[in-house]
CSV table of C-alpha atoms in Angstrom, one decimal:
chain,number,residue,atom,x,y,z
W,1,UNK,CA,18.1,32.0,-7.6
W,2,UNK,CA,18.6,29.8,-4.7
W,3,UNK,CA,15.6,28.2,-4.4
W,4,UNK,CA,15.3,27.5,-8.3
W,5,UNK,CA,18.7,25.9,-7.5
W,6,UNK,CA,17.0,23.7,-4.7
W,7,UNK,CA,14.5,22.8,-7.0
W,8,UNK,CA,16.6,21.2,-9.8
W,9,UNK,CA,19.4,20.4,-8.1
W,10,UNK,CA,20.1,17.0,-7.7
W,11,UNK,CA,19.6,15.0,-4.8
W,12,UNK,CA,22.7,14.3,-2.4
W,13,UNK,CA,24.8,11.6,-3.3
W,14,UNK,CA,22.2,9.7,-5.1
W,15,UNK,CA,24.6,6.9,-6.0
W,16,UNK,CA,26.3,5.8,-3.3
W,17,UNK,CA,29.5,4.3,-5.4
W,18,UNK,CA,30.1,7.7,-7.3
W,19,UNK,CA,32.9,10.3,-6.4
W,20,UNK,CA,31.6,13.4,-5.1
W,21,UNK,CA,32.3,16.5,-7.9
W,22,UNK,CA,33.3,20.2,-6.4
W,23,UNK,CA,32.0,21.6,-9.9
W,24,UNK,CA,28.4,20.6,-11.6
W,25,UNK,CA,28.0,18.4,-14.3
W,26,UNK,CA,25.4,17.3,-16.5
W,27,UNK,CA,26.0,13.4,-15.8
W,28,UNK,CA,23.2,11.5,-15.4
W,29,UNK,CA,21.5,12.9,-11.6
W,30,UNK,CA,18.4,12.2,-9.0
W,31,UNK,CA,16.4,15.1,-8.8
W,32,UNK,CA,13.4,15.8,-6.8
W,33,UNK,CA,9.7,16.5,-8.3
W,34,UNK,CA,7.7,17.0,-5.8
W,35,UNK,CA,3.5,16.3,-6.5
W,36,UNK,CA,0.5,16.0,-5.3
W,37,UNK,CA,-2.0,13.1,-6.1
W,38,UNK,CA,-4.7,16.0,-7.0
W,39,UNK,CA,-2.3,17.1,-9.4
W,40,UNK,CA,-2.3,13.3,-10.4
W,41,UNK,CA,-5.6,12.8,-11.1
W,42,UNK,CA,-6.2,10.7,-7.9
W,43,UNK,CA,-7.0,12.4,-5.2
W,44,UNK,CA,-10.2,10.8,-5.2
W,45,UNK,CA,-8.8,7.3,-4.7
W,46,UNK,CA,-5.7,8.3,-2.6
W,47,UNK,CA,-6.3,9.9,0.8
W,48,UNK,CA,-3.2,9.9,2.6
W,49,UNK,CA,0.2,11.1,1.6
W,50,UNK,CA,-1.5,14.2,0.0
W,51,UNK,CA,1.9,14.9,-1.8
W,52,UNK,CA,4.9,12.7,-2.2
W,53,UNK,CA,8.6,12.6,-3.9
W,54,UNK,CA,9.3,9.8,-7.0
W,55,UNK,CA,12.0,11.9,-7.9
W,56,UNK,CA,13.5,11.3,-11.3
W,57,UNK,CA,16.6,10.5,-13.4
W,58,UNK,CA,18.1,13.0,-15.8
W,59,UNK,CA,21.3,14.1,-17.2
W,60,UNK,CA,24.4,12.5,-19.9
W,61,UNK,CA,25.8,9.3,-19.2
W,62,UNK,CA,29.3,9.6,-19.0
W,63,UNK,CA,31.9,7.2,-20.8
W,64,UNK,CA,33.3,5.7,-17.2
W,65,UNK,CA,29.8,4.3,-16.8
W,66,UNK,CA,30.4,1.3,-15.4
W,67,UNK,CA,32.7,2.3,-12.5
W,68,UNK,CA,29.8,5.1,-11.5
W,69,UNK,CA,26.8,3.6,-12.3
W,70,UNK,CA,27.5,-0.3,-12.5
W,71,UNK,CA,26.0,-0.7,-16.3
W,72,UNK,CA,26.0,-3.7,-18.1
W,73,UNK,CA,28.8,-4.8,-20.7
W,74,UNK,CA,25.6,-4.0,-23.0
W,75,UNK,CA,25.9,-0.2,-22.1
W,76,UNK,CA,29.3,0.3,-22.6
W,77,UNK,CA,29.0,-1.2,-25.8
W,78,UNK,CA,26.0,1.1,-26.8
W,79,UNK,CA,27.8,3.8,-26.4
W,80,UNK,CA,31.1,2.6,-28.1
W,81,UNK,CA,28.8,1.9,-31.0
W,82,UNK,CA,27.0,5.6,-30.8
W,83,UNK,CA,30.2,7.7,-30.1
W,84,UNK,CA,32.6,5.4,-33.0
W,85,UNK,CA,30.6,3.6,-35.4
W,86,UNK,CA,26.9,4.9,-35.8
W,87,UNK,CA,25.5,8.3,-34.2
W,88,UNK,CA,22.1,6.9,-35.2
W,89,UNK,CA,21.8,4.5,-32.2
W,90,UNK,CA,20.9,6.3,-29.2
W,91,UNK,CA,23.4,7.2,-26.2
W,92,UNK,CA,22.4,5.2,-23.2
W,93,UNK,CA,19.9,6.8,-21.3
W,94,UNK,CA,19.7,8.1,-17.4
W,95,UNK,CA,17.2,5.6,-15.5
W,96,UNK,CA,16.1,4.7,-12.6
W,97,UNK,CA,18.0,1.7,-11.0
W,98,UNK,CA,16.8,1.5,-7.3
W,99,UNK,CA,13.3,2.1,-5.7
W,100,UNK,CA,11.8,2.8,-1.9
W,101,UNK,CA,8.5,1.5,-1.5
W,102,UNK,CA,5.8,3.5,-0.6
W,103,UNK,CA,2.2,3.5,2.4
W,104,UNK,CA,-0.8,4.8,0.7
W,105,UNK,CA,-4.7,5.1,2.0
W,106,UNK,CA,-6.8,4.3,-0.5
W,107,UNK,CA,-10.8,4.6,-0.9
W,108,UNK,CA,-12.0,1.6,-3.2
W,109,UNK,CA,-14.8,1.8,-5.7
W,110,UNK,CA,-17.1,0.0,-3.2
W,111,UNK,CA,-16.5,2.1,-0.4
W,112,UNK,CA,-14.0,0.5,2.2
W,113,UNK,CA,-10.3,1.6,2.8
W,114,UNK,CA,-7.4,-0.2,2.2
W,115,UNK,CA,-4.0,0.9,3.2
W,116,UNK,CA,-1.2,-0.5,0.9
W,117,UNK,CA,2.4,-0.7,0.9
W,118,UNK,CA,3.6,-0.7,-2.6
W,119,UNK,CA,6.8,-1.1,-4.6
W,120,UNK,CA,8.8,1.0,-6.3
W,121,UNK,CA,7.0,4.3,-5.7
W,122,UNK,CA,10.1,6.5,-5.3
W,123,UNK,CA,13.6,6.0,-7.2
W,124,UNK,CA,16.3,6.1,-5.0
W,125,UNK,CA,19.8,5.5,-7.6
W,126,UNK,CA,20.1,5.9,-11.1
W,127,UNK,CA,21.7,3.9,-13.7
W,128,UNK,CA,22.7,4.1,-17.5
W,129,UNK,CA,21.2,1.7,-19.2
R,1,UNK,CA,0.2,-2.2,-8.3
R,2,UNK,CA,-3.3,-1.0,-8.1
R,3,UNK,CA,-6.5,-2.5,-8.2
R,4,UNK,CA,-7.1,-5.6,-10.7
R,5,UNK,CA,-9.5,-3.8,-13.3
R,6,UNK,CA,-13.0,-5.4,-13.4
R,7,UNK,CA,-14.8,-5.3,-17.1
R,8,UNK,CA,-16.9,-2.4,-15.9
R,9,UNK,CA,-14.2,-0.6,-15.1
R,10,UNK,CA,-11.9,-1.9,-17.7
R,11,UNK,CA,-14.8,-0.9,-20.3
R,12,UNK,CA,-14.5,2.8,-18.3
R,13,UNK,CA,-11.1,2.8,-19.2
R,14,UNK,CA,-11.2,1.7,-22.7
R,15,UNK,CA,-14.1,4.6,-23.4
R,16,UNK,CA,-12.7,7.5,-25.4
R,17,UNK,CA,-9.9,8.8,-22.5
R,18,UNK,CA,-10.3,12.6,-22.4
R,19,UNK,CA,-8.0,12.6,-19.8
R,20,UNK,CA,-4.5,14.1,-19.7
R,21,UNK,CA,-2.6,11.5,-17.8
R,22,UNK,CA,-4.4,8.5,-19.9
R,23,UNK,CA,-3.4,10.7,-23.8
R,24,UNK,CA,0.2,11.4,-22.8
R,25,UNK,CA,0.4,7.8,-22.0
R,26,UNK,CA,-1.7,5.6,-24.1
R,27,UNK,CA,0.8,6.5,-27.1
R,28,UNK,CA,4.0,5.2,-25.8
R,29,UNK,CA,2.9,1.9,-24.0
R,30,UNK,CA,-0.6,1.4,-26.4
R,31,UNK,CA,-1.7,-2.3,-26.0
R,32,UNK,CA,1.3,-3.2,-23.7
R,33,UNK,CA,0.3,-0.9,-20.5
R,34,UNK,CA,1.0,-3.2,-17.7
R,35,UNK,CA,-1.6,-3.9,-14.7
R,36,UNK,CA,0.0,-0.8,-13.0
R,37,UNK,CA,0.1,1.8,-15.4
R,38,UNK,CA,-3.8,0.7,-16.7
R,39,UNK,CA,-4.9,0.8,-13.2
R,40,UNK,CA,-3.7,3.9,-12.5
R,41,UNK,CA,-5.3,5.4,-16.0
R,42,UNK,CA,-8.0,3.9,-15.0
R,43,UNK,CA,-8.7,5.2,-11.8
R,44,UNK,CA,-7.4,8.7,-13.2
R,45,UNK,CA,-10.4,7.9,-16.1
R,46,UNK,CA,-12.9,6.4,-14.1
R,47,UNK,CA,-13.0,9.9,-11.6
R,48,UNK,CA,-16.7,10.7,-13.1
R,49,UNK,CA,-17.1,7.8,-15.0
R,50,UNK,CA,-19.0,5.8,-11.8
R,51,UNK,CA,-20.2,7.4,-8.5
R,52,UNK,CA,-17.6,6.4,-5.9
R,53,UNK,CA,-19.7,5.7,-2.4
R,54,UNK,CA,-17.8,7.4,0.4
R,55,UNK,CA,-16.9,5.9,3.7
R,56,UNK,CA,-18.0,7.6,7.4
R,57,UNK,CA,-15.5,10.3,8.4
R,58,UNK,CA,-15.2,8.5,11.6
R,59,UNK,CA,-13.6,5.5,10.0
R,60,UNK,CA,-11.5,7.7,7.7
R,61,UNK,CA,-9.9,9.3,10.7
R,62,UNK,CA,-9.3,5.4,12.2
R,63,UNK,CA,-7.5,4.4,8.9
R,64,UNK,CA,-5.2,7.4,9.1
R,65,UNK,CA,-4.1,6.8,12.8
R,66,UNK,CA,-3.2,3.2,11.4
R,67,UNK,CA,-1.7,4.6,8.4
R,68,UNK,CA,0.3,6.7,10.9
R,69,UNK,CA,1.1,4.1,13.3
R,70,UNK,CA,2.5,1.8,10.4
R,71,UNK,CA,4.3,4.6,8.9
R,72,UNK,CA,6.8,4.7,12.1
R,73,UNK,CA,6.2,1.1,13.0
R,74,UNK,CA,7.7,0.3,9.3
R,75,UNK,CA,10.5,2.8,9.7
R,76,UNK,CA,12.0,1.7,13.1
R,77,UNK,CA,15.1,-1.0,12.2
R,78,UNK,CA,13.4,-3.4,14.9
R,79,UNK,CA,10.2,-2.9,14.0
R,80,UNK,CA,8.0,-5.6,16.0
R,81,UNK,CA,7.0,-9.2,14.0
R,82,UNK,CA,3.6,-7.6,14.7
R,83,UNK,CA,3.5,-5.5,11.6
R,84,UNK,CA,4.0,-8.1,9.0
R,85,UNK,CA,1.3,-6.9,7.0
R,86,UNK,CA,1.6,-4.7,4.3
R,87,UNK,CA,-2.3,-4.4,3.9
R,88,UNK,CA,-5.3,-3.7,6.1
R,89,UNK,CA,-8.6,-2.9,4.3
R,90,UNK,CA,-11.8,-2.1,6.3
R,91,UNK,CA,-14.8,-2.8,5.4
R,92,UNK,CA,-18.4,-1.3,6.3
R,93,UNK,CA,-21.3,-3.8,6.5
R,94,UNK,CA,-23.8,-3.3,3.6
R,95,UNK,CA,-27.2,-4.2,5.2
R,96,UNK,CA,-28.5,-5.1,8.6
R,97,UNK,CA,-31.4,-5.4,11.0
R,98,UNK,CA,-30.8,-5.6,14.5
R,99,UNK,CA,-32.9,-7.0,17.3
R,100,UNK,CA,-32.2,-5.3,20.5
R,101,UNK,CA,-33.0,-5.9,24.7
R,102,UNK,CA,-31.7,-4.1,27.7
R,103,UNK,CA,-28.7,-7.2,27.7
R,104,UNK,CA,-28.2,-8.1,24.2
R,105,UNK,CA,-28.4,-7.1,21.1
R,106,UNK,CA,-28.6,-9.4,17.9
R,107,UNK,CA,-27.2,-7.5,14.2
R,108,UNK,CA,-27.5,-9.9,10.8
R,109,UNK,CA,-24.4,-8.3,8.6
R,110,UNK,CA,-22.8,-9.0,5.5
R,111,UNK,CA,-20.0,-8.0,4.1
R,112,UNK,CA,-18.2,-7.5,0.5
R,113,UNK,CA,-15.2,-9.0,0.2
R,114,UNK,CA,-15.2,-8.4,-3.4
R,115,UNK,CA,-11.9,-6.3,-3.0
R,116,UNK,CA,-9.5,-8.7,-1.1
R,117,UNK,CA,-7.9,-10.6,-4.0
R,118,UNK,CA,-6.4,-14.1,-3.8
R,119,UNK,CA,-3.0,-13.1,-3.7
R,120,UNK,CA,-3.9,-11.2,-0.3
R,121,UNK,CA,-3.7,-13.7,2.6
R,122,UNK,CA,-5.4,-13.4,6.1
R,123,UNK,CA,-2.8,-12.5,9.3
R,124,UNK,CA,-5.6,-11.1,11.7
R,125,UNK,CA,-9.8,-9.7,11.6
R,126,UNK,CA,-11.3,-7.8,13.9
R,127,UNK,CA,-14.9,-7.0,14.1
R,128,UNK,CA,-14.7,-3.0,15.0
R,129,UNK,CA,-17.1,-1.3,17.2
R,130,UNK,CA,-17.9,2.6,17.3
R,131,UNK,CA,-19.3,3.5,20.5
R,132,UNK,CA,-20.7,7.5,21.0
R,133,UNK,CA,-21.0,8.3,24.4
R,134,UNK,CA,-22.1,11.5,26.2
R,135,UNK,CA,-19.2,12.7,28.2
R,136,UNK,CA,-21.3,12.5,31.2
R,137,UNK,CA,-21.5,8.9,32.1
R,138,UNK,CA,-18.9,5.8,32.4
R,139,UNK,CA,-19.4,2.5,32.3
R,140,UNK,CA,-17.7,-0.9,32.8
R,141,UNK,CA,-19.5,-4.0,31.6
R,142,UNK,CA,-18.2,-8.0,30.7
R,143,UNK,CA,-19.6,-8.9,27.7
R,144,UNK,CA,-19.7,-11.7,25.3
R,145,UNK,CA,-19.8,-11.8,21.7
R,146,UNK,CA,-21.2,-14.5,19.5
R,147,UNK,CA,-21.1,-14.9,15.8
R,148,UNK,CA,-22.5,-17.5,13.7
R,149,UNK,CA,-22.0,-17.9,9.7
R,150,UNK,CA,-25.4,-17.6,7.9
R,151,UNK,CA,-25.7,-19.7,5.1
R,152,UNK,CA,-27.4,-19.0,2.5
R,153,UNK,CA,-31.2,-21.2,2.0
R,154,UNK,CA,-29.7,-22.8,-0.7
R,155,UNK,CA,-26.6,-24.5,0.9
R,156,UNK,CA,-26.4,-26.3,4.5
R,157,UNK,CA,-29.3,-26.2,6.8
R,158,UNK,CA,-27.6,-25.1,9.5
R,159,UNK,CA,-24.7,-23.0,9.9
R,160,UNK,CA,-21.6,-24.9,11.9
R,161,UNK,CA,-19.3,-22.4,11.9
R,162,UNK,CA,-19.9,-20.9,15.1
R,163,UNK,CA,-17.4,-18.5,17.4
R,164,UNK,CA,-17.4,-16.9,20.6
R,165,UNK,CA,-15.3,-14.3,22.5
R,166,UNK,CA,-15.8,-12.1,25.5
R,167,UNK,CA,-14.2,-8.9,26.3
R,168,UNK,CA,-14.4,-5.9,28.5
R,169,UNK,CA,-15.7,-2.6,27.6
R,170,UNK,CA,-14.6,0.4,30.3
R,171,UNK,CA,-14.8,4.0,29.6
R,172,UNK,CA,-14.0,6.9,31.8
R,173,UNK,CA,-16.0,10.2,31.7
R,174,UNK,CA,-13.8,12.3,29.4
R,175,UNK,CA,-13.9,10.0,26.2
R,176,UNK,CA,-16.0,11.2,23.9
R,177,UNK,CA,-15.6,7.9,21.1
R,178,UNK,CA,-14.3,4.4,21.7
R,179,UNK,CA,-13.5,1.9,19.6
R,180,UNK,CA,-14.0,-1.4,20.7
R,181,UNK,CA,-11.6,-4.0,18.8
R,182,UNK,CA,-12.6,-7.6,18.7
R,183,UNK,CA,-10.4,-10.7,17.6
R,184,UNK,CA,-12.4,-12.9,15.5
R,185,UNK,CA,-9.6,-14.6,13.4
R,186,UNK,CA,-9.7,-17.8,14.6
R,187,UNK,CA,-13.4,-17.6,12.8
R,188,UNK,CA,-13.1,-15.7,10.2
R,189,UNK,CA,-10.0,-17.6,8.7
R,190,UNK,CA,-11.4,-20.4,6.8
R,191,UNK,CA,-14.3,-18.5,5.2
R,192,UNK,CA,-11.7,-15.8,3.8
R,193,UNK,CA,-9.3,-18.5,2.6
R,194,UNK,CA,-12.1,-19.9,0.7
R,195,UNK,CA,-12.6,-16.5,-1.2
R,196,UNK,CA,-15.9,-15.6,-1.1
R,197,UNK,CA,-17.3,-12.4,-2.4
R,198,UNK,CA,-19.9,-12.2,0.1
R,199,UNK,CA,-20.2,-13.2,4.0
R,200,UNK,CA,-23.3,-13.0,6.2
R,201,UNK,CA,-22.5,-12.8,9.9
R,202,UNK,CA,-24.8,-13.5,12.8
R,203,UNK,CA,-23.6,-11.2,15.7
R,204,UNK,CA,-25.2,-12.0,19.3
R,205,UNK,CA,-23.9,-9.5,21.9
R,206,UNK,CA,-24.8,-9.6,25.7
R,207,UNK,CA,-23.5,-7.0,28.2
R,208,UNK,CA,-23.3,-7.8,32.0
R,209,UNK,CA,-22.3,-5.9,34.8
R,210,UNK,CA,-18.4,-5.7,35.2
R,211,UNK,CA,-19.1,-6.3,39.2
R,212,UNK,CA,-15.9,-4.4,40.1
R,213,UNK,CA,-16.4,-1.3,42.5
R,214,UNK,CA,-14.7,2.0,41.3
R,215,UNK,CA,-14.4,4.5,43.9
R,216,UNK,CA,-17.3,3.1,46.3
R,217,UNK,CA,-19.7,2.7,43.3
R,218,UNK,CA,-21.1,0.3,41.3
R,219,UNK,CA,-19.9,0.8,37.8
R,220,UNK,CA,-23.0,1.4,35.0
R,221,UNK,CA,-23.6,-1.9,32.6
R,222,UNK,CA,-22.6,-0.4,29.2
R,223,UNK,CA,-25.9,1.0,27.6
R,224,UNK,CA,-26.9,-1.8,24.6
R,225,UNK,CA,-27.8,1.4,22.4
R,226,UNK,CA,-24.1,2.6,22.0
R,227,UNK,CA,-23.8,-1.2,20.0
R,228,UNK,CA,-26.5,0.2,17.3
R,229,UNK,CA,-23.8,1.2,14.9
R,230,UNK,CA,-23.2,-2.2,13.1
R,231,UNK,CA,-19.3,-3.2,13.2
R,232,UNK,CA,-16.7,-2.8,10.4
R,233,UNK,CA,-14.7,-5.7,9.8
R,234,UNK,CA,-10.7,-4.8,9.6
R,235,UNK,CA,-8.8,-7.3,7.9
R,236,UNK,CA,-4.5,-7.4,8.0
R,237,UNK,CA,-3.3,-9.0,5.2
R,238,UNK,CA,-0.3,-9.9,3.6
R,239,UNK,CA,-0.2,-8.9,0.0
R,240,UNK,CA,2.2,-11.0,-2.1
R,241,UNK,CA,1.4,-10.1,-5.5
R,242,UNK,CA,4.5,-8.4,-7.1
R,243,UNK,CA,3.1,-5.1,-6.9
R,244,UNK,CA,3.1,-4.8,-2.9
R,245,UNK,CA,6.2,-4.1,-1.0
R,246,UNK,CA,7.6,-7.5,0.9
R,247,UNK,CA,9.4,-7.0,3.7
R,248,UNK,CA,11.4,-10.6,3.4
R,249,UNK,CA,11.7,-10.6,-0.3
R,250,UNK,CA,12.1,-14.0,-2.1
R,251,UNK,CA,15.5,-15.1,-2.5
R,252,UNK,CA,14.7,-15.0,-6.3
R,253,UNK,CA,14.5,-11.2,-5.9
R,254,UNK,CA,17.6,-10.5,-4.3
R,255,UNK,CA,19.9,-13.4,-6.8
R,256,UNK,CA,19.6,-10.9,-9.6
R,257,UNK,CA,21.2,-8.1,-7.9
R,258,UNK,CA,24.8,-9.7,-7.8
R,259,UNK,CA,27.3,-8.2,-10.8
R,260,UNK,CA,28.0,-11.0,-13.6
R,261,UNK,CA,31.3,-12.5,-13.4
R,262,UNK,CA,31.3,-11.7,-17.6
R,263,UNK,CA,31.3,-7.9,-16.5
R,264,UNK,CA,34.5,-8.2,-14.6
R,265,UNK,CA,36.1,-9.6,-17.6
R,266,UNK,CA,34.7,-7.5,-20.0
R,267,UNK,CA,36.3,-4.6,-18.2
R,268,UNK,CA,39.5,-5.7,-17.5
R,269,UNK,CA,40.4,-6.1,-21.7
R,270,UNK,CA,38.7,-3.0,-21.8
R,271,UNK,CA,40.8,-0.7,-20.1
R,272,UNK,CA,43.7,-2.9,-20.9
R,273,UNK,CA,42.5,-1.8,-24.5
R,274,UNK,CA,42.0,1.6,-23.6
R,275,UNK,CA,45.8,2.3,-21.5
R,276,UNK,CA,47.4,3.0,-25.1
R,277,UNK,CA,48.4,2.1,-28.8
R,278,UNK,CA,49.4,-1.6,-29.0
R,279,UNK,CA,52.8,-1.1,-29.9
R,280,UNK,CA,52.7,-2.2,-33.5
R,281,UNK,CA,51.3,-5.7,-32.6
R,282,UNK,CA,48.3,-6.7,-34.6
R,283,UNK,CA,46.5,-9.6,-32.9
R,284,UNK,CA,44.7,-11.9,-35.7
C-alpha cells in the first residue's frame, strides 16, 4: 500500500551526484528507519529526541559505481574480480558514506544533565565500498 | 561517542550481557568494539545493573528549553559566535549547609565534576539559581554574590581564590519561577582547567533594596528564603574529542575528502578499455 511504500521507499535524492531514475531499482538507496531510544534500550539515559531517523543504506551496487557513488579504484576492482574471476569474493557492499550530527539530553550515572552534540548519528549519502 | 566507561561500569558491562542490543552485537565486533559501540552496550547493559539518581524536574524542564534553544540556534546559517559549544552539562550540588539572615545568606557546596572529561574545555559557568515565589508579591533587590574556593584542611591555609559579582533580581507579580543566572567564569576557570573531580564553593549572598520606585512604591527587598534552594552549576563546554560534532572541523578532517588524482587515471584506461575489442592489437 502506499504507506508501506513510504516506509521503504528510499529517501529523495540521497546522493546528490546520481541521475534521477523514472522506474525503481534495486541499486544501492537511503532509506528511512525511524526509532525510538526506548526501543533502543536508552531511554533511561537519553531524554530528549524521544525518536530519531539514522536512516540506513541498502540495495546492489551497480557496475557504473564510481560515476554514482564516487568509489574507490579498490571497488571497482572488487567487483571486476567477483563478477569475472571469483564469485567467492563478495560484491561491494551499500554503506554509509556521509553523516549529520546529532543534539541529545542525556541523564549521567551521577545525576546531572549534559546535552551533547555528537557525530555521525544520521547517514545522509551512501557509497559502495 | 558516549561516556568513557569507568571499571564499575566497564565490569557492568563485561557481566554476562542478557541484553538484546549487547548479544546481536558482541559477536561481530567481540574484543574490537570501539569506545562508542561499548558505551552504548553499556549503558543499554547497565539499565538495572546500578540505581541511576534522578535529577529535579525543574531542572529537567531548564535543560530541554536549552536543548531547544540550541536546536534552532545550530540550524540558522548565521547562527551567533555565542553558541560555540557543543556541550553544556549541569550539575546539582551534592551537600550543603546554609547559614541564613534577613540580608544574606551563606551556602558551603560542592560539586562533582567527575563527568566533565579532559578533552571538554571551559567557554562559560554559571552558578544557577531557582527562585519559587507566590504569585502575589514582586520584588526588586541589588545584590551581590561572593564565592570563595574552600580548600581542603590538608592543602593551603587559606583559600586565595576569591570572586565577586553583583546582579539584579526583579520579578513582576505573574511569574511563578525564576531563574536567576550568574556569571562566574572568570572564577571558575582555572580550577576546571586543573581537572578536579571535586570543588567546594563558599557562596556569600547579600540582598539590598533596589531603591528604584515602581509606580509610587517602594519595591520589596527580595525575600533571603527564595535563595534556600542551593544553585546548580551550568557549565558550556567545547567537546573536542572525536566523538562530538565540531562546528570548524580541523583541516585534517576535511584533506581526506578530496578524490585521488590515481582515481581519475584509473578511470580513464578503464573505460578506454571498456569502449570495445582492441582491434587485434595485443599490448605485451
Amino acid at each position: 500500500s502506499k504507506r508501506d511504500a513510504a516506509v521503504t521507499s528510499p529517501v529523495a535524492n540521497p546522493t546528490a551526484h546520481s541521475p534521477r531514475y523514472d522506474f525503481p531499482t534495486d541499486d544501492c538507496e537511503l532509506y528511512d528507519f525511524r526509532v525510538s531510544f526506548s526501543q533502543l534500550k536508552l531511554d533511561h539515559w537519553i531524554i530528549a529526541p524521544q525518536k530519531y531517523n539514522p536512516r540506513y543504506c541498502k540495495g546492489i551496487c551497480p557496475r557504473a559505481m564510481q560515476s554514482i557513488y564516487g568509489s574507490p579504484v579498490h571497488t571497482i576492482v572488487q567487483n571486476i574480480i567477483y563478477e569475472q574471476l571469483d564469485s567467492s569474493v563478495p560484491r561491494p557492499s551499500c554503506v554509509p558514506s556521509e553523516y549529520k550530527p546529532l543534539s541529545v539530553l542525556i541523564i549521567e550515572s551521577d545525576g546531572s544533565i549534559a546535552y551533547k552534540e555528537y557525530e555521525e548519528m544520521i547517514a545522509t549519502k551512501c557509497t559502495c565500498r | 561517542l558516549f561516556p568513557h566507561a569507568s571499571p564499575a561500569e566497564a565490569a557492568a558491562a563485561t557481566a554476562v550481557p542478557d541484553e538484546p542490543l549487547v548479544d546481536s552485537v558482541m559477536p561481530y565486533y567481540g574484543s574490537r568494539l570501539s569506545l562508542k559501540l561499548k558505551a552504548l552496550s553499556e549503558q543499554s547493559v547497565g539499565r538495572e545493573a546500578r540505581p541511576r539518581l534522578r535529577p529535579e524536574s525543574r531542572y529537567v524542564r531548564y535543560m530541554k528549553r536549552l536543548y531547544k534553544i540550541s536546536l534552532k540556534q545550530g540550524r540558522r546559517p548565521d547562527r551567533s559566535a555565542s553558541h560555540v559549544y557543543n556541550t553544556v552539562r549541569l550539575i546539582a550540588p551534592r551537600d550543603e549547609c546554609l547559614e541564613r539572615s534577613e540580608e544574606s545568606s551563606m551556602q558551603d557546596l560542592s560539586y562533582s565534576l567527575d563527568r566533565v572529561r579532559a578533552q571538554e574545555q571551559l567557554l562559560k559557568s554559571i552558578l544557577l539559581y531557582s527562585l519559587d515565589k507566590d504569585q502575589a508579591t514582586s520584588f526588586a533587590s541589588l545584590c551581590n554574590l561572593d564565592v570563595k574556593e574552600q580548600e581542603h584542611a590538608g592543602q593551603k591555609l587559606c583559600s586565595t581564590m576569591h570572586h565577586s559579582v553583583s546582579f539584579r533580581v526583579r520579578s513582576e507579580k505573574r511569574s511563578r519561577r525564576i531563574w536567576v543566572e550568574i556569571d562566574v567564569t572568570t572564577f571558575l576557570h582555572p580550577i576546571i582547567r586543573s581537572q578536579k573531580k571535586e570543588i567546594h564553593l563558599l557562596i556569600n549572598l547579600t540582598c539590598a533594596e533596589n531603591g528604584e520606585e515602581v509606580g509610587g512604591s517602594q519595591e520589596r527587598r527580595v525575600p533571603m528564603e527564595l535563595f534556600l534552594r542551593s544553585p546548580s552549576l551550568l557549565l558550556y563546554l567545547n567537546d573536542t574529542s572525536e566523538v562530538a560534532y565540531q562546528r570548524w572541523p580541523s583541516s585534517a578532517r576535511s584533506e581526506s575528502l578530496r578524490p585521488s588524482l590515481v582515481m581519475n587515471n584509473f578511470l580513464s584506461l578503464l573505460k578506454s578499455k571498456q569502449k570495445g575489442p582492441m582491434h587485434g592489437r595485443r599490448r605485451p
